[in-house]
mmCIF file of C-alpha atoms in Angstrom:
data_model
loop_
_atom_site.group_PDB
_atom_site.id
_atom_site.type_symbol
_atom_site.label_atom_id
_atom_site.label_comp_id
_atom_site.label_asym_id
_atom_site.label_seq_id
_atom_site.Cartn_x
_atom_site.Cartn_y
_atom_site.Cartn_z
ATOM 1 C CA MET A 1 -6.954 28.547 32.747
ATOM 2 C CA ALA A 2 -5.679 31.475 31.140
ATOM 3 C CA GLY A 3 -1.981 29.459 31.466
ATOM 4 C CA SER A 4 -3.342 26.862 29.434
ATOM 5 C CA GLY A 5 -4.858 29.299 26.812
ATOM 6 C CA THR A 6 -1.763 30.781 26.512
ATOM 7 C CA HIS A 7 0.328 27.561 25.770
ATOM 8 C CA GLU A 8 -2.241 26.601 23.449
ATOM 9 C CA ALA A 9 -1.916 29.745 21.521
ATOM 10 C CA SER A 10 1.894 29.131 21.654
ATOM 11 C CA ARG A 11 1.595 25.605 20.221
ATOM 12 C CA ASP A 12 -0.688 27.234 17.223
ATOM 13 C CA ASP A 13 1.860 29.711 17.047
ATOM 14 C CA ASP A 14 4.488 27.347 16.323
ATOM 15 C CA LEU A 15 2.535 25.161 14.129
ATOM 16 C CA ALA A 16 1.733 28.288 11.651
ATOM 17 C CA GLY A 17 5.316 28.724 11.578
ATOM 18 C CA TRP A 18 6.065 24.941 10.204
ATOM 19 C CA LEU A 19 2.993 25.415 7.973
ATOM 20 C CA ARG A 20 4.104 28.745 6.497
ATOM 21 C CA LEU A 21 7.678 27.129 6.078
ATOM 22 C CA ALA A 22 5.731 24.424 4.186
ATOM 23 C CA GLN A 23 3.728 26.333 1.953
ATOM 24 C CA THR A 24 6.674 28.932 0.814
ATOM 25 C CA PRO A 25 7.099 28.641 -2.715
ATOM 26 C CA GLY A 26 10.323 26.474 -3.544
ATOM 27 C CA VAL A 27 10.558 25.153 0.261
ATOM 28 C CA GLY A 28 10.307 21.314 -0.063
ATOM 29 C CA PRO A 29 11.716 18.800 3.035
ATOM 30 C CA GLU A 30 15.191 18.762 1.657
ATOM 31 C CA THR A 31 15.275 22.814 1.064
ATOM 32 C CA GLY A 32 13.314 23.017 4.800
ATOM 33 C CA ARG A 33 15.835 20.879 6.518
ATOM 34 C CA ARG A 34 18.565 22.981 5.544
ATOM 35 C CA LEU A 35 17.222 26.049 6.490
ATOM 36 C CA LEU A 36 16.218 24.602 9.616
ATOM 37 C CA ALA A 37 19.808 23.147 10.295
ATOM 38 C CA ALA A 38 21.320 26.771 9.527
ATOM 39 C CA PHE A 39 18.814 29.076 11.662
ATOM 40 C CA GLY A 40 16.775 26.610 14.095
ATOM 41 C CA LEU A 41 13.117 26.868 14.285
ATOM 42 C CA PRO A 42 10.963 28.455 11.539
ATOM 43 C CA GLU A 43 10.315 31.509 13.208
ATOM 44 C CA ASN A 44 14.111 32.504 13.067
ATOM 45 C CA ILE A 45 14.038 31.481 9.711
ATOM 46 C CA PHE A 46 11.428 34.198 8.879
ATOM 47 C CA ALA A 47 13.342 36.803 11.016
ATOM 48 C CA ALA A 48 16.726 36.576 9.475
ATOM 49 C CA SER A 49 17.716 38.892 6.828
ATOM 50 C CA LEU A 50 17.633 38.251 3.081
ATOM 51 C CA ALA A 51 21.559 38.297 2.728
ATOM 52 C CA SER A 52 21.503 35.623 5.769
ATOM 53 C CA LEU A 53 19.154 33.336 4.017
ATOM 54 C CA GLN A 54 20.985 33.705 0.725
ATOM 55 C CA THR A 55 23.782 31.828 2.093
ATOM 56 C CA VAL A 56 21.176 28.784 2.389
ATOM 57 C CA VAL A 57 18.970 29.014 -0.917
ATOM 58 C CA SER A 58 18.375 30.999 -3.708
ATOM 59 C CA GLN A 59 17.554 34.557 -4.086
ATOM 60 C CA ARG A 60 13.983 33.440 -5.141
ATOM 61 C CA ILE A 61 13.359 31.339 -2.365
ATOM 62 C CA ALA A 62 15.116 33.821 0.410
ATOM 63 C CA GLN A 63 12.736 36.248 -1.027
ATOM 64 C CA ALA A 64 9.764 34.380 -1.046
ATOM 65 C CA LEU A 65 10.217 33.550 2.770
ATOM 66 C CA ARG A 66 10.726 37.386 3.436
ATOM 67 C CA GLN A 67 7.557 37.622 1.933
ATOM 68 C CA PRO A 68 4.125 37.199 4.341
ATOM 69 C CA PRO A 69 1.920 34.485 3.329
ATOM 70 C CA THR A 70 -0.239 34.592 0.256
ATOM 71 C CA GLU A 71 -3.916 34.731 0.824
ATOM 72 C CA ALA A 72 -3.944 31.061 0.170
ATOM 73 C CA ALA A 73 -1.710 29.890 2.105
ATOM 74 C CA ALA A 74 -2.759 31.723 5.179
ATOM 75 C CA THR A 75 -6.404 30.113 4.847
ATOM 76 C CA LEU A 76 -4.872 26.695 4.512
ATOM 77 C CA ILE A 77 -2.954 27.594 7.527
ATOM 78 C CA GLU A 78 -5.829 28.450 9.577
ATOM 79 C CA GLN A 79 -7.759 25.546 8.189
ATOM 80 C CA THR A 80 -4.754 23.278 9.235
ATOM 81 C CA LEU A 81 -5.120 24.423 12.938
ATOM 82 C CA ALA A 82 -8.560 24.039 13.119
ATOM 83 C CA TRP A 83 -8.432 20.787 11.591
ATOM 84 C CA ALA A 84 -5.562 19.786 14.254
ATOM 85 C CA ALA A 85 -7.558 21.456 17.014
ATOM 86 C CA ALA A 86 -10.210 18.395 16.654
ATOM 87 C CA SER A 87 -10.032 15.454 18.248
ATOM 88 C CA GLY A 88 -7.917 12.313 16.841
ATOM 89 C CA ASN A 89 -5.832 14.863 14.701
ATOM 90 C CA GLN A 90 -2.634 15.827 14.986
ATOM 91 C CA ALA A 91 -0.003 17.869 12.716
ATOM 92 C CA LEU A 92 3.791 16.433 13.804
ATOM 93 C CA THR A 93 6.657 18.863 13.260
ATOM 94 C CA LEU A 94 10.215 17.285 12.804
ATOM 95 C CA ALA A 95 10.604 19.589 16.336
ATOM 96 C CA ASP A 96 7.640 17.350 18.192
ATOM 97 C CA ALA A 97 8.550 14.293 20.297
ATOM 98 C CA ASP A 98 6.089 12.166 19.192
ATOM 99 C CA TYR A 99 7.460 12.331 15.282
ATOM 100 C CA PRO A 100 7.821 9.102 14.462
ATOM 101 C CA PRO A 101 11.563 8.081 15.389
ATOM 102 C CA SER A 102 11.623 5.734 12.574
ATOM 103 C CA LEU A 103 11.221 8.149 10.125
ATOM 104 C CA LEU A 104 14.361 10.201 11.330
ATOM 105 C CA GLU A 105 16.610 6.974 10.231
ATOM 106 C CA ILE A 106 15.666 8.000 6.446
ATOM 107 C CA PRO A 107 17.202 10.706 4.280
ATOM 108 C CA ASP A 108 14.098 12.674 3.231
ATOM 109 C CA PRO A 109 11.849 12.787 6.516
ATOM 110 C CA PRO A 110 8.492 15.098 6.235
ATOM 111 C CA LEU A 111 8.628 18.614 7.322
ATOM 112 C CA ILE A 112 4.967 17.999 8.693
ATOM 113 C CA LEU A 113 3.171 14.793 9.040
ATOM 114 C CA TYR A 114 -0.880 14.725 9.276
ATOM 115 C CA VAL A 115 -1.889 12.142 11.780
ATOM 116 C CA LYS A 116 -5.642 11.026 12.372
ATOM 117 C CA GLY A 117 -6.049 8.071 14.842
ATOM 118 C CA ARG A 118 -3.685 6.269 17.537
ATOM 119 C CA LEU A 119 -0.579 8.292 17.429
ATOM 120 C CA GLU A 120 1.215 5.839 19.514
ATOM 121 C CA LEU A 121 1.164 3.035 16.950
ATOM 122 C CA LEU A 122 3.805 5.217 14.951
ATOM 123 C CA ALA A 123 6.124 4.343 17.765
ATOM 124 C CA ARG A 124 5.251 0.380 17.820
ATOM 125 C CA PRO A 125 7.540 -2.051 15.901
ATOM 126 C CA ALA A 126 5.649 -2.587 12.453
ATOM 127 C CA VAL A 127 5.626 -4.504 9.636
ATOM 128 C CA ALA A 128 4.728 -3.245 6.044
ATOM 129 C CA VAL A 129 2.750 -5.185 3.822
ATOM 130 C CA VAL A 130 2.270 -4.367 0.466
ATOM 131 C CA GLY A 131 1.409 -5.621 -3.068
ATOM 132 C CA SER A 132 -0.814 -5.583 -6.251
ATOM 133 C CA ARG A 133 -3.939 -3.291 -6.359
ATOM 134 C CA ASN A 134 -5.199 -6.156 -8.852
ATOM 135 C CA ALA A 135 -4.686 -9.158 -6.373
ATOM 136 C CA SER A 136 -5.334 -12.491 -6.974
ATOM 137 C CA THR A 137 -7.976 -13.887 -4.612
ATOM 138 C CA GLN A 138 -4.775 -16.220 -3.247
ATOM 139 C CA GLY A 139 -3.005 -13.289 -2.927
ATOM 140 C CA THR A 140 -5.766 -11.152 -0.892
ATOM 141 C CA LEU A 141 -6.204 -14.198 1.609
ATOM 142 C CA ASN A 142 -2.511 -14.228 2.130
ATOM 143 C CA ALA A 143 -2.202 -10.703 3.029
ATOM 144 C CA GLU A 144 -5.403 -11.018 5.084
ATOM 145 C CA GLN A 145 -3.844 -13.787 7.064
ATOM 146 C CA PHE A 146 -0.408 -12.974 7.289
ATOM 147 C CA SER A 147 -0.972 -9.354 8.552
ATOM 148 C CA GLN A 148 -3.930 -10.865 11.324
ATOM 149 C CA ALA A 149 -1.299 -13.071 12.708
ATOM 150 C CA LEU A 150 1.545 -10.337 12.666
ATOM 151 C CA SER A 151 -0.848 -7.951 14.120
ATOM 152 C CA GLN A 152 -1.874 -10.597 16.579
ATOM 153 C CA ALA A 153 1.852 -11.300 17.504
ATOM 154 C CA GLY A 154 2.139 -7.415 18.067
ATOM 155 C CA TYR A 155 3.423 -5.748 15.416
ATOM 156 C CA THR A 156 1.356 -2.920 13.734
ATOM 157 C CA ILE A 157 0.775 -3.242 10.179
ATOM 158 C CA ILE A 158 1.732 -0.467 7.634
ATOM 159 C CA SER A 159 0.461 -0.359 4.074
ATOM 160 C CA GLY A 160 -1.156 2.430 1.797
ATOM 161 C CA LEU A 161 -4.997 1.741 1.599
ATOM 162 C CA ALA A 162 -4.974 1.194 -1.978
ATOM 163 C CA LEU A 163 -7.331 -1.379 -3.516
ATOM 164 C CA GLY A 164 -6.272 -5.031 -3.511
ATOM 165 C CA ILE A 165 -3.260 -6.155 -1.177
ATOM 166 C CA ASP A 166 -3.190 -2.930 0.650
ATOM 167 C CA ALA A 167 -6.790 -2.791 1.471
ATOM 168 C CA ALA A 168 -6.538 -6.889 2.362
ATOM 169 C CA ALA A 169 -3.334 -6.141 4.961
ATOM 170 C CA HIS A 170 -5.314 -3.372 6.584
ATOM 171 C CA ARG A 171 -8.544 -5.397 7.125
ATOM 172 C CA GLY A 172 -6.310 -8.580 8.354
ATOM 173 C CA ALA A 173 -4.761 -6.591 10.654
ATOM 174 C CA LEU A 174 -8.028 -5.149 12.168
ATOM 175 C CA LEU A 175 -9.263 -8.798 12.731
ATOM 176 C CA ALA A 176 -6.061 -9.463 15.103
ATOM 177 C CA ALA A 177 -7.902 -10.281 18.430
ATOM 178 C CA ASP A 178 -7.426 -7.818 21.406
ATOM 179 C CA GLY A 179 -7.253 -4.974 19.111
ATOM 180 C CA GLY A 180 -5.109 -5.080 15.903
ATOM 181 C CA SER A 181 -3.446 -2.265 15.003
ATOM 182 C CA THR A 182 -2.842 -0.762 11.157
ATOM 183 C CA VAL A 183 -1.406 2.712 9.594
ATOM 184 C CA ALA A 184 -2.338 3.602 6.538
ATOM 185 C CA VAL A 185 0.126 5.922 4.818
ATOM 186 C CA ILE A 186 -1.674 7.893 2.013
ATOM 187 C CA GLY A 187 -1.191 9.833 -1.066
ATOM 188 C CA THR A 188 -3.808 12.546 -0.442
ATOM 189 C CA GLY A 189 -4.770 15.228 2.120
ATOM 190 C CA ALA A 190 -5.213 13.461 5.472
ATOM 191 C CA ASP A 191 -8.825 14.884 5.358
ATOM 192 C CA LEU A 192 -9.609 13.266 1.780
ATOM 193 C CA VAL A 193 -10.228 9.333 0.860
ATOM 194 C CA TYR A 194 -8.742 7.469 -2.026
ATOM 195 C CA PRO A 195 -9.923 5.446 -3.648
ATOM 196 C CA ALA A 196 -13.749 6.151 -2.569
ATOM 197 C CA ARG A 197 -14.142 2.308 -2.575
ATOM 198 C CA ASN A 198 -12.089 1.981 0.459
ATOM 199 C CA ARG A 199 -14.010 4.960 2.513
ATOM 200 C CA ALA A 200 -15.552 2.827 5.110
ATOM 201 C CA LEU A 201 -12.072 1.276 5.521
ATOM 202 C CA ALA A 202 -10.510 4.207 5.779
ATOM 203 C CA HIS A 203 -13.066 5.077 8.613
ATOM 204 C CA GLN A 204 -12.431 2.232 10.405
ATOM 205 C CA ILE A 205 -8.656 2.600 10.315
ATOM 206 C CA ALA A 206 -9.106 6.509 11.872
ATOM 207 C CA ALA A 207 -11.364 5.123 14.737
ATOM 208 C CA GLU A 208 -9.042 2.203 15.490
ATOM 209 C CA GLY A 209 -5.913 2.476 13.878
ATOM 210 C CA CYS A 210 -3.844 5.291 12.204
ATOM 211 C CA ILE A 211 -3.946 7.589 9.172
ATOM 212 C CA VAL A 212 -0.597 9.340 7.933
ATOM 213 C CA SER A 213 0.087 11.762 5.409
ATOM 214 C CA GLU A 214 2.794 14.157 4.388
ATOM 215 C CA TYR A 215 0.496 16.147 2.182
ATOM 216 C CA PRO A 216 -1.595 19.381 2.899
ATOM 217 C CA LEU A 217 -5.183 19.373 3.365
ATOM 218 C CA GLY A 218 -7.125 19.012 0.318
ATOM 219 C CA THR A 219 -4.503 17.712 -1.645
ATOM 220 C CA PRO A 220 -6.134 15.472 -4.325
ATOM 221 C CA ALA A 221 -5.307 12.328 -5.746
ATOM 222 C CA ILE A 222 -2.136 13.295 -7.887
ATOM 223 C CA ALA A 223 -0.406 10.239 -9.683
ATOM 224 C CA ALA A 224 3.283 11.270 -8.747
ATOM 225 C CA ASN A 225 2.396 11.552 -4.982
ATOM 226 C CA PHE A 226 1.954 7.630 -4.545
ATOM 227 C CA PRO A 227 5.022 6.322 -5.381
ATOM 228 C CA ARG A 228 7.191 9.203 -3.014
ATOM 229 C CA ARG A 229 4.852 8.405 -0.395
ATOM 230 C CA ASN A 230 6.432 4.967 -0.335
ATOM 231 C CA ARG A 231 9.480 6.039 1.396
ATOM 232 C CA LEU A 232 6.940 6.603 4.539
ATOM 233 C CA ILE A 233 5.612 2.863 4.327
ATOM 234 C CA SER A 234 9.023 1.280 4.095
ATOM 235 C CA GLY A 235 10.444 4.238 6.354
ATOM 236 C CA LEU A 236 7.819 3.335 9.345
ATOM 237 C CA ALA A 237 8.378 -0.368 9.383
ATOM 238 C CA ARG A 238 11.304 -2.787 10.239
ATOM 239 C CA ALA A 239 10.814 -4.761 7.095
ATOM 240 C CA VAL A 240 8.579 -4.862 4.054
ATOM 241 C CA LEU A 241 6.552 -8.058 3.248
ATOM 242 C CA VAL A 242 5.595 -8.048 -0.916
ATOM 243 C CA VAL A 243 2.630 -10.347 -1.076
ATOM 244 C CA GLU A 244 2.005 -10.132 -4.925
ATOM 245 C CA ALA A 245 3.922 -8.191 -7.684
ATOM 246 C CA ALA A 246 3.823 -7.934 -11.102
ATOM 247 C CA ALA A 247 7.089 -6.841 -13.053
ATOM 248 C CA GLN A 248 6.418 -2.975 -13.059
ATOM 249 C CA SER A 249 4.597 -2.913 -9.937
ATOM 250 C CA GLY A 250 4.771 0.121 -7.658
ATOM 251 C CA SER A 251 5.342 -2.423 -4.606
ATOM 252 C CA LEU A 252 8.743 -3.045 -6.288
ATOM 253 C CA ILE A 253 9.221 1.167 -5.639
ATOM 254 C CA THR A 254 8.672 0.734 -2.012
ATOM 255 C CA ALA A 255 11.143 -2.754 -1.760
ATOM 256 C CA ARG A 256 13.928 -0.512 -2.933
ATOM 257 C CA MET A 257 13.045 2.208 -0.986
ATOM 258 C CA ALA A 258 12.974 -0.127 2.093
ATOM 259 C CA ALA A 259 16.466 -1.358 0.970
ATOM 260 C CA GLU A 260 18.089 1.951 0.618
ATOM 261 C CA GLN A 261 16.389 2.769 4.161
ATOM 262 C CA GLY A 262 18.291 -0.314 5.492
ATOM 263 C CA ARG A 263 15.117 -2.751 5.953
ATOM 264 C CA ASP A 264 14.609 -5.919 5.095
ATOM 265 C CA VAL A 265 12.738 -7.012 2.431
ATOM 266 C CA TRP A 266 10.653 -10.200 2.086
ATOM 267 C CA ALA A 267 8.612 -11.572 -0.438
ATOM 268 C CA ILE A 268 5.810 -14.390 -1.112
ATOM 269 C CA PRO A 269 6.740 -16.970 -4.034
ATOM 270 C CA GLY A 270 3.521 -17.751 -6.437
ATOM 271 C CA SER A 271 3.683 -19.920 -9.575
ATOM 272 C CA ILE A 272 6.323 -19.416 -12.613
ATOM 273 C CA HIS A 273 3.371 -19.097 -14.791
ATOM 274 C CA ALA A 274 1.501 -16.037 -12.791
ATOM 275 C CA PRO A 275 2.055 -12.426 -13.972
ATOM 276 C CA LEU A 276 1.424 -11.497 -10.311
ATOM 277 C CA SER A 277 4.352 -13.465 -8.954
ATOM 278 C CA ARG A 278 6.810 -12.389 -11.468
ATOM 279 C CA GLY A 279 7.834 -9.194 -9.010
ATOM 280 C CA CYS A 280 7.979 -10.894 -6.054
ATOM 281 C CA HIS A 281 10.379 -13.681 -7.630
ATOM 282 C CA GLN A 282 12.499 -10.724 -9.203
ATOM 283 C CA LEU A 283 12.766 -9.510 -5.762
ATOM 284 C CA ILE A 284 13.983 -13.051 -4.657
ATOM 285 C CA LYS A 285 16.582 -13.066 -7.097
ATOM 286 C CA GLN A 286 17.712 -9.672 -5.971
ATOM 287 C CA GLY A 287 18.161 -11.193 -2.563
ATOM 288 C CA ALA A 288 14.920 -10.933 -0.621
ATOM 289 C CA LYS A 289 13.773 -13.375 1.440
ATOM 290 C CA LEU A 290 11.742 -16.086 0.832
ATOM 291 C CA VAL A 291 8.807 -16.379 2.938
ATOM 292 C CA GLU A 292 6.299 -19.088 3.007
ATOM 293 C CA SER A 293 4.075 -18.267 6.074
ATOM 294 C CA ALA A 294 3.557 -15.848 9.042
ATOM 295 C CA GLN A 295 5.580 -17.652 10.925
ATOM 296 C CA ASP A 296 8.779 -17.477 8.872
ATOM 297 C CA VAL A 297 8.376 -13.743 9.114
ATOM 298 C CA LEU A 298 8.230 -13.823 12.975
ATOM 299 C CA GLU A 299 11.438 -15.703 12.971
ATOM 300 C CA GLU A 300 13.063 -13.378 10.865
ATOM 301 C CA LEU A 301 11.684 -10.391 12.776
ATOM 302 C CA GLN A 302 13.313 -11.884 15.868
ATOM 303 C CA HIS A 303 16.661 -11.500 14.176
ATOM 304 C CA LEU A 304 16.378 -7.696 13.600
ATOM 305 C CA PRO A 305 17.485 -5.093 15.477
ATOM 306 C CA LEU A 306 15.738 -3.737 18.422
ATOM 307 C CA PRO A 307 13.542 -0.971 16.955
ATOM 308 C CA LEU A 308 14.262 2.673 18.454
ATOM 309 C CA PRO A 309 11.240 4.395 19.555
ATOM 310 C CA ALA A 310 12.660 4.682 23.519
ATOM 311 C CA LEU A 311 16.231 5.620 22.353
ATOM 312 C CA ALA A 312 14.339 8.427 20.156
ATOM 313 C CA SER A 313 12.369 9.630 22.867
ATOM 314 C CA GLU A 314 14.862 9.834 24.679
ATOM 315 C CA VAL A 315 16.789 11.987 22.597
ATOM 316 C CA SER A 316 13.884 14.411 21.955
ATOM 317 C CA ALA A 317 13.768 15.026 25.691
ATOM 318 C CA PRO A 318 13.801 19.163 26.388
ATOM 319 C CA SER A 319 17.116 20.562 26.754
ATOM 320 C CA GLY A 320 18.362 19.917 30.406
ATOM 321 C CA ASP A 321 16.178 16.415 30.692
ATOM 322 C CA ALA A 322 17.857 14.366 28.119
ATOM 323 C CA GLY A 323 17.948 10.755 27.881
ATOM 324 C CA LEU A 324 21.057 8.625 28.585
ATOM 325 C CA PRO A 325 21.649 8.097 24.508
ATOM 326 C CA ALA A 326 21.588 11.693 24.212
ATOM 327 C CA CYS A 327 23.931 12.497 26.836
ATOM 328 C CA ARG A 328 26.560 9.892 25.789
ATOM 329 C CA LEU A 329 26.312 11.419 22.397
ATOM 330 C CA LEU A 330 26.787 15.231 23.525
ATOM 331 C CA GLU A 331 29.771 13.817 25.422
ATOM 332 C CA ALA A 332 31.381 11.881 22.715
ATOM 333 C CA MET A 333 31.235 15.446 20.853
ATOM 334 C CA GLY A 334 32.928 17.381 23.021
ATOM 335 C CA PHE A 335 33.035 21.249 21.962
ATOM 336 C CA ASP A 336 35.181 21.150 18.762
ATOM 337 C CA PRO A 337 33.982 20.232 15.233
ATOM 338 C CA VAL A 338 33.638 16.306 14.792
ATOM 339 C CA THR A 339 32.445 14.445 11.346
ATOM 340 C CA PRO A 340 29.760 11.796 11.622
ATOM 341 C CA ASP A 341 31.886 8.860 10.709
ATOM 342 C CA LEU A 342 34.192 9.548 13.908
ATOM 343 C CA LEU A 343 31.074 10.202 16.188
ATOM 344 C CA ALA A 344 29.794 7.089 14.774
ATOM 345 C CA ALA A 345 33.107 5.070 15.651
ATOM 346 C CA ARG A 346 33.362 6.718 18.985
ATOM 347 C CA CYS A 347 29.637 5.979 20.130
ATOM 348 C CA ALA A 348 29.024 2.845 18.137
ATOM 349 C CA LEU A 349 26.264 3.742 16.348
ATOM 350 C CA ASP A 350 24.971 2.990 12.643
ATOM 351 C CA VAL A 351 24.773 6.304 10.287
ATOM 352 C CA ALA A 352 21.099 5.931 9.774
ATOM 353 C CA THR A 353 20.697 5.896 13.901
ATOM 354 C CA LEU A 354 23.055 8.533 14.223
ATOM 355 C CA ALA A 355 21.843 11.211 11.414
ATOM 356 C CA GLY A 356 18.456 10.905 13.242
ATOM 357 C CA MET A 357 19.682 11.754 16.611
ATOM 358 C CA LEU A 358 21.945 14.720 15.112
ATOM 359 C CA LEU A 359 18.919 16.230 13.488
ATOM 360 C CA THR A 360 16.837 15.805 16.351
ATOM 361 C CA LEU A 361 19.475 17.588 18.450
ATOM 362 C CA GLU A 362 20.189 20.528 15.645
ATOM 363 C CA LEU A 363 16.317 21.150 15.804
ATOM 364 C CA GLN A 364 16.690 21.469 19.832
ATOM 365 C CA GLY A 365 19.401 23.882 19.182
ATOM 366 C CA GLN A 366 22.029 21.640 20.913
ATOM 367 C CA VAL A 367 24.274 21.017 18.216
ATOM 368 C CA GLU A 368 25.074 22.674 14.926
ATOM 369 C CA LEU A 369 25.849 21.501 11.620
ATOM 370 C CA MET A 370 29.256 23.156 10.236
ATOM 371 C CA PRO A 371 30.609 24.176 6.897
ATOM 372 C CA GLY A 372 32.061 20.933 5.512
ATOM 373 C CA GLY A 373 29.233 18.636 7.029
ATOM 374 C CA SER A 374 31.232 18.514 10.759
ATOM 375 C CA TYR A 375 29.124 19.263 13.744
ATOM 376 C CA ARG A 376 29.720 20.745 16.814
ATOM 377 C CA ARG A 377 27.941 20.927 20.267
ATOM 378 C CA LEU A 378 26.742 24.255 21.637
ATOM 379 C CA ALA A 379 27.332 25.616 25.307
#
C-alpha cells in the first residue's frame, strides 16, 4: 500500500510539473515543445539556469520559469490534480503513453489534454463529422444517419459539441447498435459545458463516449478558442466529412486544417440555391471528395492508410522495452547527427509519422534535437 501511495504521489508530482509549465506566462504549446526538446521533462526545465533557459526562450519567459507558480496557478494546479484523480477523468501530457498517437502527427499538439470518459476511443480509427450550427432539417438527418452508420461500422465519430450538425453527429454515433462511440472536442475547460442547450448530450457523451479539451479547467467560452480547437477535431480523425456549411463557415477552417494535416476531406453536396450548400460545393471545387451516402465514405476509408495507434504505442514504450518500429528507427539513426529527411528515406516513413515518433523519443530522452534541425541518438 505504501508503494502504491508513493507511485501516486510521483504521478501527481509529474503532472504538477506539466501543469506549472503550461501555466507559465508566455509558454504556449510551441514554446513548451521547444523547452521540452532542449531540457527534457518539466522538472529539468525548472531546474535549468537562467542562462541556459535564455538559449531557448526570451529573457522574460526564462525569468518567469525561474519563479514559483503564482497563487492563482498553484490553486489551478491543485484543482486539476483533484479533478484528474476523480473516476473517468485524465490529464494526459505529451510524455504519456496514452496520449493520442494521431495528434503526435500534427504540427502543434497540445502539451496537456484533459479527457473525460472513455480514453481508449482516442486511439481508435475515427472520422470527424462537422457542419453548420444553423443546420437544415435534411442536414441534421444526414449527419445523424451518416454518423450512426459509420459508428456501427466501428469508427469513432469526432465533432465539436456545437449546436446543429455537431450535435446531430454525436447523437447519431450514440444510436449505433452494440455501443456507438463518439468524441467531443470542446473549446472550454473540460469541467464546463457549452452551449448549455447541449448539457444533457454532453453528460451522455461523458458517460458513453469521451470529451476532450486542451484548455485548463474553468476556461469559459472564448470565441478565439473554438477555431483553434478545430485542429484537434481533424487531427484525431483519419478524414473529415463536412455535411453542411455556409460560404464563411467555421467548418471550412476544420477542412483546411485537415488538408494541411494530410487528412482526407469529404463533402455532401446540396441544392445550388441553398446557402448551406455553398461551403460544401466550394470544398468540392477545391478537391474534396463528393459523397452521397455512408457507403461512399466507408469505401473511401478502405483506401486510406491504416491508423497508427499500434505503431505509436510501440514507440511510446518505456526505454529498454521499445517496440520494433522504435528499435528500427533508433538503429537507422546510429549515433551520428542525421537530418529528418535522410531518416525518413532510410526508414520509408512519411514526414508526419516520423515527426511524431521523434517527438515521443525526444521526450523519453532517447534522442535529442541538434542545432540546425538534425537529430542524434543518445546512448
